[in-house]
Amino acid sequence: MSNTATDERVKSASIVTRIFRRPEVGALLGAIGIFILFTSTDTTGNFANLGGISGWTDIAAPIGIVAIAVSLLMIAGEFDLSSGVMVGTTGLIIGMSVQELGMNIWLAIFLALIFAAGVGFINGYVVVKTKLPSFIVTLATFFILKGANMALTMMLTGAVRVTGTDKAPGFEDAFNIFASRIQIGDSYFQISVLWWIALTILATWVLTRTRFGNWIFAAGGDANAARNAGVKVDRTKITLFVITSLASALVGIMFVLRLQGMQAGQGVGQEFYYIIAAAVGGTLLTGGAGSAIGASIGAVIMGMAYIGIPFSLWNSDWTSTFLGLILFSAVMINTFISRRAKGGK
Amino acid sequence: MSNALELREVEKSFGSVIALQGVSVEAETNAVTCILGDNGAGKSTLIKILSGVHKPSKGTYLLEGKEVTFESPRNALDNGIATVFQDLATIPLMSIWRNFFIGNEMIKGWGPLSRLDVKRMKSITKEQLLEMGIDLRDPNQPIGTLSGGERQAVAIARAVYFGAKVLILDEPTSALGVRQSGIVLKYVLAAKERGVAVIFITHNPDHAMLVGDRFYLLNRGRLIHRWERENVSGDDLRKAMAGGKELEALTNEIESSRKLR
Ligand SMILES: Nc1ncnc2c1ncn2[C@@H]1O[C@H](COP(=O)(O)OP(=O)(O)O)[C@@H](O)[C@H]1O
Ligand SMILES: [Mg+2]
């Protein structure tokens, strides 16, 4: 008797709360608002059609792929500032292996992935063992790689970019998997968009439906309580650093195949876009809460801004300012929503 | 009667601070062993040694008669020693059911498809807490939205559910009201009935008297008393805790100052 009464109370009290408890709700509302904004200011008539969508998803996909991993890492309470430069580093490793050694493309990709996993492991291991803030540790990694990208590229090739990746044995197959386009109607979508959607689904499943996901939330929510309950916090964090580096490497692979070469400065500065996408998507900068879908919605917002601003004939120089304002309001709104969800017991 | 757990002449120092000295404790299965002491007496330090957070600087730790050294709380947990820490062992932003099963997640499926059995974990959480008299409105709500007593109860229910042989409770009632303390104390007894060796840390002699079978009094890092239930009264505990003679002196002082008014 009293049980049924309680259960009714559950339903009436918490449908709204339950929706607003989702961390990505704020970002979703924001994305819809921005979509409406650019659709109405659009001067080309192409922002909201398939061609426009293929444009902004092309920008969103590589940001989203890394932002998902960065978001998981942030939920576990850590940052990776080397995630941007790693895109360049892995692209350069592949480009140089091909240009200087005539290596098979798959072997070059394999080398790049091994390297990325190694750096991710070192990032994680150093953070966990020294207990230094990951902000500082990965800032150091960032600068080390940034310098090495430039210096080694100059030293080995005598230029600031590597080229001719398309001459590698096996290039066609790799290109089809990582950098081809898919025709829908009369528009072409990058295959990276498929990767991005698949990884969003996979990461969401891992985060909400697996033990590893549970441990990610626990590690960032309260590392001590998590350890006391038997959660392997250090291992979880190191794994996430490796995953983040691998996500960057995936984007590096996509770029080097698509551009058939790579600039030494590629990726530098992107780390902030990943963090912004994650934060706009509702991931707490203090750890313990967030989502992969949110990070992807954050990436969509960025893609829309990059296409929508020139389509509205505004000066593209304002794009960063626009993203800064979005970040600011998203974080404010998310904080407000999550406080209400938690307080509205 | 068998000792589930025993400490012999244990010492713990933090740099120059000696937090515990010459501490020997015996805790039996099917019994509640109370450790009383004022703030700063070293109760939490003792708990942290028992639960594998700290290693003793000196002395031996025996589990079921065998000497053990625990590297981590997980290590102790794997040996059946569950602890509910005073600085609560729950993760505020995570849901109640996730907190209940954290570190002991139920998995279904196989290989790369192995995943959380969410439905089962939710219903078990609800059922186990209902048995403790806690009526969950929604096991999805963040545990941070529960009261301190409710969170404590979740932590105790969790330890018992996962088959702890030794259950260590660090001042579980200190932040609770009368009714909620009652619930926790009942559950302490329920755990004992299930064959658990309960170690109950408190600075409340009345709560200790309600559930305890053996009592230790800790003062400034040393055990200064040990009683069995048969030969101790609540008054004895209260007096000893307040420092006996000191309490008498305090009583006289207050009474005389009252008379003066
Ligand atoms: N990690 C530590 N480092 C230094 N001193 C500590 C540490 N933990 C406890 N102490 C000291 O040990 C003494 C006992 O503390 P504690 O065990 O927390 O007492 P209780 O739980 O009985 O209130 C206190 O004087 C405290 O300052
Ligand atoms: Mg204490």
XYZ file of C-alpha atoms and ligand atoms in Angstrom:
634
model
C 0.000 0.000 0.000
C 2.501 2.561 1.132
C 4.812 1.324 -1.606
C 2.474 2.259 -4.408
C 2.002 5.661 -2.877
C 5.768 6.168 -2.843
C 6.124 5.046 -6.411
C 3.538 7.513 -7.632
C 5.456 10.238 -5.909
C 8.541 9.197 -7.857
C 6.873 9.624 -11.192
C 5.200 12.928 -10.555
C 8.227 14.472 -8.902
C 11.040 13.542 -11.151
C 10.293 13.505 -14.878
C 11.436 17.091 -15.278
C 14.233 16.621 -12.763
C 15.359 13.482 -14.516
C 15.627 15.256 -17.870
C 17.408 18.230 -16.396
C 19.739 15.976 -14.487
C 21.242 14.946 -17.839
C 24.422 17.002 -18.182
C 24.012 17.642 -21.917
C 20.562 19.236 -21.779
C 21.920 22.776 -21.579
C 24.173 22.167 -24.573
C 21.329 20.667 -26.585
C 19.110 23.692 -25.955
C 22.052 25.945 -26.846
C 22.710 24.033 -30.078
C 19.063 24.340 -31.109
C 19.154 28.065 -30.340
C 22.340 28.577 -32.358
C 20.948 26.537 -35.237
C 17.848 28.773 -35.325
C 20.025 31.883 -35.054
C 22.238 30.997 -38.028
C 19.354 29.671 -40.087
C 17.682 33.057 -39.758
C 20.802 35.185 -40.344
C 22.074 32.949 -43.169
C 22.435 34.924 -46.441
C 23.279 31.944 -48.679
C 20.248 29.799 -47.989
C 22.588 26.840 -47.567
C 23.197 26.721 -43.813
C 20.381 24.332 -42.976
C 20.399 22.172 -46.107
C 22.442 18.990 -46.674
C 25.339 20.912 -48.182
C 25.568 23.198 -45.160
C 25.250 20.319 -42.735
C 28.026 18.430 -44.513
C 30.128 21.573 -44.066
C 29.689 22.032 -40.371
C 29.831 18.349 -39.534
C 33.154 18.218 -41.394
C 34.484 20.780 -38.926
C 32.734 19.240 -35.931
C 33.875 15.628 -36.484
C 37.625 15.962 -35.798
C 36.929 18.260 -32.842
C 34.256 15.900 -31.550
C 36.378 12.745 -31.835
C 39.037 14.132 -29.495
C 36.562 16.091 -27.353
C 34.753 12.862 -26.452
C 37.974 11.393 -25.063
C 38.911 14.675 -23.391
C 35.476 14.733 -21.817
C 35.904 11.260 -20.303
C 39.299 12.330 -19.005
C 37.814 15.490 -17.500
C 35.029 13.498 -15.845
C 37.810 11.483 -14.207
C 39.228 14.790 -12.966
C 42.167 15.327 -15.329
C 43.165 17.502 -18.301
C 45.269 16.779 -21.360
C 46.749 19.899 -22.931
C 48.878 17.796 -25.279
C 45.803 16.470 -27.095
C 45.997 19.146 -29.816
C 49.672 18.911 -30.654
C 49.390 15.106 -30.683
C 47.249 15.384 -33.826
C 50.213 17.037 -35.542
C 52.815 14.710 -34.050
C 51.080 11.531 -35.186
C 50.378 13.001 -38.646
C 54.048 13.936 -38.966
C 55.205 10.495 -37.856
C 53.125 8.945 -40.628
C 54.114 11.581 -43.193
C 57.820 11.275 -42.452
C 57.826 7.479 -42.316
C 56.372 7.553 -45.810
C 58.407 10.434 -47.218
C 61.793 9.507 -45.748
C 61.564 5.710 -45.498
C 58.987 4.809 -48.120
C 57.158 2.891 -45.455
C 53.861 1.051 -45.989
C 51.005 3.292 -44.796
C 49.618 0.708 -42.388
C 52.960 0.226 -40.705
C 53.297 4.012 -40.430
C 49.795 4.252 -38.884
C 50.682 1.480 -36.480
C 53.862 3.314 -35.427
C 51.913 6.537 -34.859
C 49.351 4.735 -32.685
C 52.086 3.076 -30.631
C 53.796 6.411 -30.143
C 50.552 8.114 -29.102
C 49.686 5.340 -26.666
C 53.179 5.603 -25.196
C 52.952 9.359 -24.652
C 49.456 8.970 -23.203
C 50.768 6.346 -20.832
C 53.656 8.575 -19.743
C 51.277 11.511 -19.188
C 49.035 9.350 -17.060
C 51.795 7.580 -15.201
C 53.555 10.825 -14.278
C 50.293 12.459 -13.154
C 49.299 9.483 -11.021
C 52.727 8.867 -9.471
C 53.865 12.446 -8.841
C 50.356 13.685 -7.967
C 51.229 16.862 -9.882
C 48.266 18.552 -11.548
C 47.710 17.081 -15.016
C 47.386 20.650 -16.258
C 51.110 21.167 -15.656
C 52.313 17.713 -16.689
C 50.515 17.778 -20.029
C 51.425 21.422 -20.604
C 55.031 20.252 -20.489
C 54.257 17.398 -22.897
C 52.520 19.923 -25.157
C 55.590 22.141 -25.380
C 58.017 19.254 -25.756
C 56.029 17.860 -28.684
C 55.397 21.260 -30.230
C 59.133 21.975 -30.346
C 59.984 18.480 -31.537
C 57.391 18.619 -34.320
C 58.980 21.757 -35.710
C 62.642 20.883 -35.126
C 62.520 17.284 -36.351
C 60.465 18.143 -39.412
C 62.972 20.849 -40.389
C 65.923 18.604 -39.621
C 64.679 15.569 -41.552
C 62.929 17.203 -44.488
C 64.420 20.700 -44.683
C 60.876 22.145 -44.801
C 58.001 22.867 -42.368
C 55.771 20.261 -43.914
C 55.851 16.691 -45.141
C 54.204 15.751 -48.429
C 53.598 12.863 -50.773
C 51.805 10.618 -48.290
C 49.631 9.386 -51.176
C 52.669 7.643 -52.678
C 52.791 5.178 -49.779
C 52.007 1.525 -50.472
C 48.501 0.783 -49.173
C 47.420 4.430 -49.297
C 44.158 3.738 -51.182
C 42.773 1.371 -48.560
C 43.721 3.587 -45.667
C 42.264 6.612 -47.437
C 38.963 4.831 -47.975
C 38.681 3.930 -44.310
C 39.835 7.201 -42.749
C 39.428 10.032 -45.238
C 36.933 9.236 -47.974
C 33.609 10.925 -48.584
C 30.111 9.537 -48.717
C 27.508 10.959 -51.073
C 24.081 11.732 -49.626
C 21.750 13.457 -52.088
C 23.997 15.869 -53.968
C 26.244 16.511 -50.961
C 29.373 14.783 -49.758
C 29.876 13.921 -46.100
C 33.295 13.138 -44.702
C 33.698 9.596 -43.392
C 35.124 11.171 -40.219
C 31.512 12.074 -39.393
C 30.657 8.368 -39.247
C 33.663 7.681 -37.023
C 32.591 10.538 -34.780
C 28.982 9.335 -34.456
C 30.123 5.760 -33.810
C 32.618 6.894 -31.170
C 29.977 9.073 -29.487
C 27.689 6.055 -29.180
C 30.524 3.817 -28.009
C 31.768 6.335 -25.428
C 28.242 6.916 -24.118
C 27.749 3.197 -23.716
C 31.098 2.789 -21.974
C 30.425 5.724 -19.680
C 26.923 4.801 -18.582
C 26.772 1.045 -18.987
C 30.165 -0.437 -18.127
C 32.252 -0.851 -15.011
C 35.009 1.240 -16.542
C 32.507 4.074 -17.034
C 31.372 3.777 -13.436
C 34.985 4.044 -12.337
C 35.525 7.145 -14.478
C 32.745 8.973 -12.591
C 34.010 7.639 -9.268
C 37.636 8.633 -9.901
C 36.628 12.204 -10.671
C 33.826 12.429 -8.107
C 35.921 11.525 -5.067
C 39.157 9.663 -5.711
C 39.587 8.705 -2.041
C 36.111 7.334 -1.537
C 36.504 5.502 -4.840
C 39.802 3.937 -3.749
C 38.292 2.905 -0.419
C 35.508 1.143 -2.292
C 38.049 -0.758 -4.354
C 38.046 1.301 -7.535
C 41.390 1.209 -9.362
C 41.613 4.973 -9.729
C 45.179 5.174 -11.058
C 44.635 2.550 -13.700
C 41.407 4.212 -14.803
C 43.136 7.563 -15.199
C 46.163 6.194 -17.046
C 43.860 4.316 -19.426
C 41.988 7.554 -20.138
C 45.217 9.434 -20.917
C 46.081 6.666 -23.396
C 42.595 6.812 -24.942
C 42.838 10.600 -25.320
C 46.196 10.346 -27.112
C 44.788 7.617 -29.364
C 41.793 9.808 -30.234
C 44.215 12.574 -31.242
C 46.169 10.032 -33.280
C 43.003 8.968 -35.091
C 42.424 12.577 -36.134
C 46.101 12.886 -37.099
C 45.706 9.830 -39.332
C 42.590 11.320 -40.939
C 44.301 14.642 -41.643
C 47.540 13.252 -43.053
C 45.626 10.966 -45.422
C 43.174 13.636 -46.509
C 45.784 16.353 -46.993
C 48.370 13.845 -48.283
C 50.870 15.534 -46.028
C 51.069 17.546 -42.809
C 52.196 20.954 -41.541
C 54.612 20.886 -38.591
C 52.316 23.239 -36.656
C 49.122 21.213 -37.182
C 46.887 20.723 -34.153
C 48.563 23.279 -31.892
C 45.852 25.276 -30.119
C 43.170 22.654 -30.778
C 43.392 21.381 -27.202
C 41.325 24.373 -26.091
C 38.591 23.563 -28.594
C 38.325 20.074 -27.137
C 38.091 21.380 -23.605
C 35.546 24.007 -24.668
C 33.425 21.367 -26.425
C 33.515 19.168 -23.327
C 32.684 22.043 -20.976
C 29.892 23.391 -23.207
C 28.552 19.824 -23.258
C 28.119 19.819 -19.493
C 31.313 18.166 -18.316
C 32.383 19.631 -14.983
C 35.886 21.108 -14.953
C 36.223 19.767 -11.427
C 35.402 16.226 -12.546
C 32.724 13.782 -11.478
C 30.045 14.641 -14.020
C 29.618 15.003 -17.743
C 28.806 13.104 -20.893
C 30.176 12.081 -24.274
C 27.046 13.201 -26.123
C 27.487 16.607 -24.524
C 31.028 16.916 -25.888
C 29.740 16.014 -29.337
C 26.994 18.611 -29.104
C 29.698 21.094 -28.086
C 31.596 20.150 -31.254
C 28.430 20.652 -33.323
C 28.064 24.159 -31.899
C 31.634 24.927 -32.988
C 31.059 23.524 -36.449
C 27.915 25.635 -36.815
C 29.771 28.760 -35.713
C 32.580 28.220 -38.223
C 30.116 27.894 -41.120
C 27.298 30.083 -39.847
C 29.366 33.208 -39.221
C 30.694 33.607 -42.798
C 27.301 32.506 -44.189
C 25.773 35.396 -42.246
C 28.418 37.682 -43.807
C 29.888 38.487 -40.410
C 33.649 38.825 -40.182
C 35.127 35.386 -39.386
C 37.556 37.037 -37.010
C 34.692 37.106 -34.523
C 34.390 33.302 -34.428
C 36.593 32.932 -31.341
C 34.760 35.729 -29.557
C 31.490 34.010 -30.348
C 32.799 30.671 -29.011
C 34.099 32.405 -25.890
C 30.655 33.835 -25.188
C 29.048 30.439 -25.830
C 31.483 28.803 -23.412
C 30.760 31.404 -20.772
C 26.979 31.158 -21.012
C 26.996 27.353 -21.321
C 29.059 26.928 -18.179
C 26.790 29.360 -16.311
C 23.635 27.575 -17.462
C 25.049 24.098 -16.762
C 26.078 25.087 -13.267
C 22.641 26.523 -12.629
C 20.857 23.439 -13.968
C 23.000 20.939 -12.102
C 22.590 22.850 -8.840
C 18.843 22.779 -9.253
C 18.812 19.100 -10.133
C 20.861 18.273 -7.065
C 19.012 20.632 -4.747
C 15.564 19.599 -5.982
C 15.685 16.418 -3.930
C 34.437 -17.714 20.583
C 37.090 -16.912 18.032
C 38.973 -13.760 17.312
C 38.099 -12.551 13.851
C 40.630 -9.824 14.174
C 43.351 -8.898 16.594
C 45.917 -6.123 16.998
C 48.956 -6.668 19.225
C 50.946 -3.778 20.646
C 50.334 -1.580 17.638
C 51.964 1.818 17.329
C 51.427 4.493 14.707
C 53.341 7.727 14.393
C 53.063 10.517 11.848
C 56.495 12.119 11.840
C 56.945 13.214 15.435
C 53.255 12.832 16.341
C 52.532 9.501 18.040
C 48.870 8.880 17.293
C 48.686 5.372 18.756
C 50.898 3.515 21.215
C 50.807 -0.064 22.534
C 47.289 -0.719 21.313
C 45.978 -4.296 21.555
C 42.438 -5.043 20.397
C 40.517 -8.293 20.005
C 37.289 -8.429 18.001
C 35.151 -11.571 17.849
C 32.641 -12.778 15.282
C 29.011 -12.487 16.355
C 29.933 -9.595 18.598
C 30.062 -5.828 18.610
C 33.376 -4.448 19.802
C 33.092 -0.792 20.768
C 35.994 1.605 20.746
C 35.276 4.726 22.740
C 37.300 7.854 22.963
C 37.167 11.615 22.880
C 38.009 13.703 19.834
C 41.660 13.327 18.909
C 42.066 10.119 20.936
C 43.202 8.266 17.848
C 40.011 6.424 16.891
C 40.150 7.286 13.202
C 43.834 6.375 13.064
C 43.050 2.980 14.585
C 40.314 2.445 12.001
C 42.637 3.379 9.196
C 45.115 0.749 10.347
C 42.389 -1.888 10.570
C 41.053 -1.036 7.123
C 44.393 -0.971 5.318
C 44.695 2.780 4.763
C 47.736 3.024 7.059
C 50.270 0.375 7.966
C 51.188 0.203 11.657
C 54.633 1.617 12.514
C 55.057 -1.248 15.019
C 53.117 -4.272 16.219
C 51.174 -7.076 14.540
C 47.818 -7.394 12.855
C 46.139 -10.808 12.917
C 43.142 -11.867 10.862
C 41.578 -15.162 11.962
C 44.806 -15.932 13.794
C 47.124 -15.304 10.847
C 49.431 -12.322 10.610
C 48.524 -9.981 7.743
C 49.739 -6.754 6.141
C 47.327 -4.850 3.956
C 48.624 -2.735 1.112
C 45.354 -0.930 0.468
C 41.715 -0.712 1.543
C 40.898 -2.877 -1.470
C 43.290 -5.491 -0.174
C 41.562 -5.432 3.223
C 38.158 -5.496 1.537
C 39.135 -8.582 -0.446
C 39.889 -10.216 2.901
C 36.410 -9.423 4.190
C 37.143 -6.238 6.109
C 34.669 -3.536 5.137
C 34.854 -0.031 6.522
C 32.379 2.805 6.622
C 34.554 5.868 7.018
C 33.541 8.921 8.987
C 34.438 11.154 6.056
C 31.773 9.343 4.132
C 32.723 6.683 1.665
C 30.206 7.810 -0.931
C 30.578 9.837 -4.104
C 28.079 12.715 -3.931
C 27.388 13.290 -7.639
C 26.844 9.602 -8.421
C 23.443 7.986 -8.118
C 22.470 5.932 -5.087
C 22.537 2.613 -6.923
C 25.909 3.360 -8.482
C 27.267 4.201 -5.046
C 25.816 1.020 -3.593
C 27.637 -1.101 -6.150
C 30.766 0.969 -6.698
C 33.747 -1.369 -6.824
C 31.399 -4.409 -6.857
C 29.462 -3.775 -10.048
C 27.176 -6.522 -11.310
C 28.106 -7.456 -14.835
C 26.117 -9.262 -17.479
C 27.123 -10.301 -20.961
C 30.461 -11.563 -22.087
C 33.840 -10.318 -23.322
C 33.685 -6.900 -24.982
C 29.910 -6.860 -24.478
C 30.116 -7.259 -20.712
C 28.125 -4.461 -19.212
C 26.477 -3.281 -16.029
C 23.325 -5.096 -15.014
C 21.619 -1.811 -14.249
C 18.121 -3.155 -13.656
C 19.258 -5.714 -11.118
C 21.524 -3.287 -9.297
C 18.716 -0.744 -9.001
C 16.218 -3.232 -7.655
C 18.688 -4.736 -5.174
C 19.627 -1.291 -3.931
C 16.006 -0.419 -3.401
C 15.244 -3.710 -1.681
C 18.293 -3.677 0.600
C 17.633 -0.125 1.715
C 13.965 -0.802 2.289
C 15.036 -3.609 4.638
C 16.922 -0.944 6.581
C 13.860 1.232 6.757
C 14.973 3.658 4.105
C 12.324 4.269 1.527
C 14.083 5.405 -1.616
C 12.073 7.650 -3.799
C 14.402 7.215 -6.725
C 17.627 5.173 -6.796
C 18.771 7.393 -9.691
C 19.063 10.498 -7.575
C 22.585 11.632 -6.671
C 23.520 10.299 -3.241
C 24.571 13.821 -2.284
C 20.882 14.693 -2.040
C 20.335 12.221 0.847
C 20.665 13.145 4.504
C 23.834 12.180 6.381
C 22.015 9.343 8.150
C 20.625 7.960 4.940
C 24.049 8.044 3.310
C 25.511 6.257 6.342
C 22.808 3.643 6.084
C 23.519 3.104 2.397
C 27.185 2.575 3.228
C 26.406 0.070 6.017
C 23.820 -1.799 3.977
C 26.351 -2.012 1.182
C 29.079 -3.502 3.389
C 26.734 -6.094 4.897
C 25.235 -6.963 1.531
C 28.696 -7.681 0.139
C 29.357 -10.206 2.879
C 31.821 -8.434 5.131
C 33.346 -10.675 7.828
C 34.496 -7.632 9.757
C 32.498 -4.413 9.578
C 34.185 -1.292 10.860
C 32.023 1.746 11.545
C 33.726 5.044 12.257
C 31.328 7.143 14.352
C 28.288 6.230 12.272
C 25.857 7.939 14.631
C 27.785 11.078 15.459
C 26.027 13.231 12.873
C 22.572 11.692 13.268
C 19.341 12.511 15.045
C 17.800 10.129 17.583
C 15.521 8.272 15.193
C 18.192 7.795 12.552
C 20.765 6.747 15.156
C 18.240 4.123 16.239
C 18.046 2.779 12.708
C 21.804 2.581 12.412
C 22.133 0.847 15.810
C 19.486 -1.687 14.843
C 21.436 -2.391 11.722
C 24.627 -2.791 13.716
C 22.875 -5.545 15.676
C 21.485 -7.071 12.500
C 25.009 -7.258 11.098
C 26.204 -8.960 14.282
C 23.364 -11.521 14.047
C 24.531 -12.382 10.556
C 27.864 -13.482 12.005
C 29.815 -10.329 11.318
C 32.467 -9.045 13.696
C 31.396 -5.425 14.104
C 33.845 -2.808 15.307
C 31.904 0.230 16.363
C 33.713 3.488 16.984
C 31.870 6.156 18.918
C 32.202 8.851 21.518
C 28.664 8.236 22.684
C 28.676 5.776 25.647
C 24.892 5.338 25.482
C 25.019 4.178 21.890
C 27.910 1.865 22.770
C 25.988 0.403 25.723
C 22.953 -0.326 23.529
C 24.816 -2.578 21.134
C 28.260 -3.436 22.542
C 29.643 -6.754 23.809
C 33.142 -5.516 24.556
C 34.379 -2.009 25.157
C 37.759 -0.348 24.828
C 38.500 3.182 25.910
C 41.101 5.064 23.932
C 42.730 8.139 25.413
C 45.563 10.144 23.862
C 46.633 7.242 21.683
C 46.572 4.575 24.414
C 43.951 2.004 25.421
C 43.295 2.787 29.069
C 40.340 0.425 29.740
C 38.824 -2.808 28.567
C 35.449 -4.124 29.759
C 33.156 -7.037 28.868
C 29.433 -6.423 28.734
C 28.748 -8.647 31.829
C 30.758 -6.460 34.139
C 30.151 -2.904 33.076
C 27.313 -0.394 33.294
C 26.459 2.655 31.243
C 27.485 4.779 34.191
C 30.934 3.184 34.259
C 31.419 3.972 30.592
C 30.200 7.518 30.922
C 32.395 8.204 33.926
C 35.472 6.625 32.421
C 35.000 8.545 29.224
C 34.678 11.849 30.978
C 37.807 10.974 32.902
C 36.200 9.826 36.192
C 37.637 12.155 38.780
C 37.660 15.061 36.339
C 33.915 14.651 35.924
C 33.378 14.603 39.672
C 35.375 17.770 40.031
C 33.456 19.372 37.204
C 30.122 18.332 38.744
C 31.074 19.812 42.117
C 32.225 23.012 40.526
C 29.038 23.493 38.525
C 26.810 22.604 41.468
C 28.507 25.038 43.791
C 28.319 27.817 41.235
C 24.595 27.094 40.854
C 24.062 27.293 44.593
C 25.780 30.659 44.653
C 23.235 32.021 42.212
N 47.747 11.817 8.659
C 48.086 12.364 9.848
N 49.203 13.100 9.949
C 49.564 13.655 11.133
N 48.850 13.536 12.259
C 47.721 12.809 12.226
C 47.271 12.192 11.025
N 46.103 11.542 11.283
C 45.847 11.740 12.587
N 46.808 12.503 13.165
C 46.859 12.898 14.586
O 46.589 11.779 15.380
C 45.760 12.112 16.464
C 44.531 11.219 16.507
O 43.651 11.593 15.444
P 42.346 10.763 15.060
O 42.718 9.348 14.905
O 41.724 11.421 13.881
O 41.418 10.970 16.349
P 39.859 10.694 16.567
O 39.308 10.027 15.351
O 39.792 9.858 17.778
O 39.206 12.016 16.787
C 45.444 13.583 16.338
O 46.304 14.296 17.212
C 45.751 13.891 14.906
O 46.183 15.211 14.766
Mg 37.645 10.601 13.980
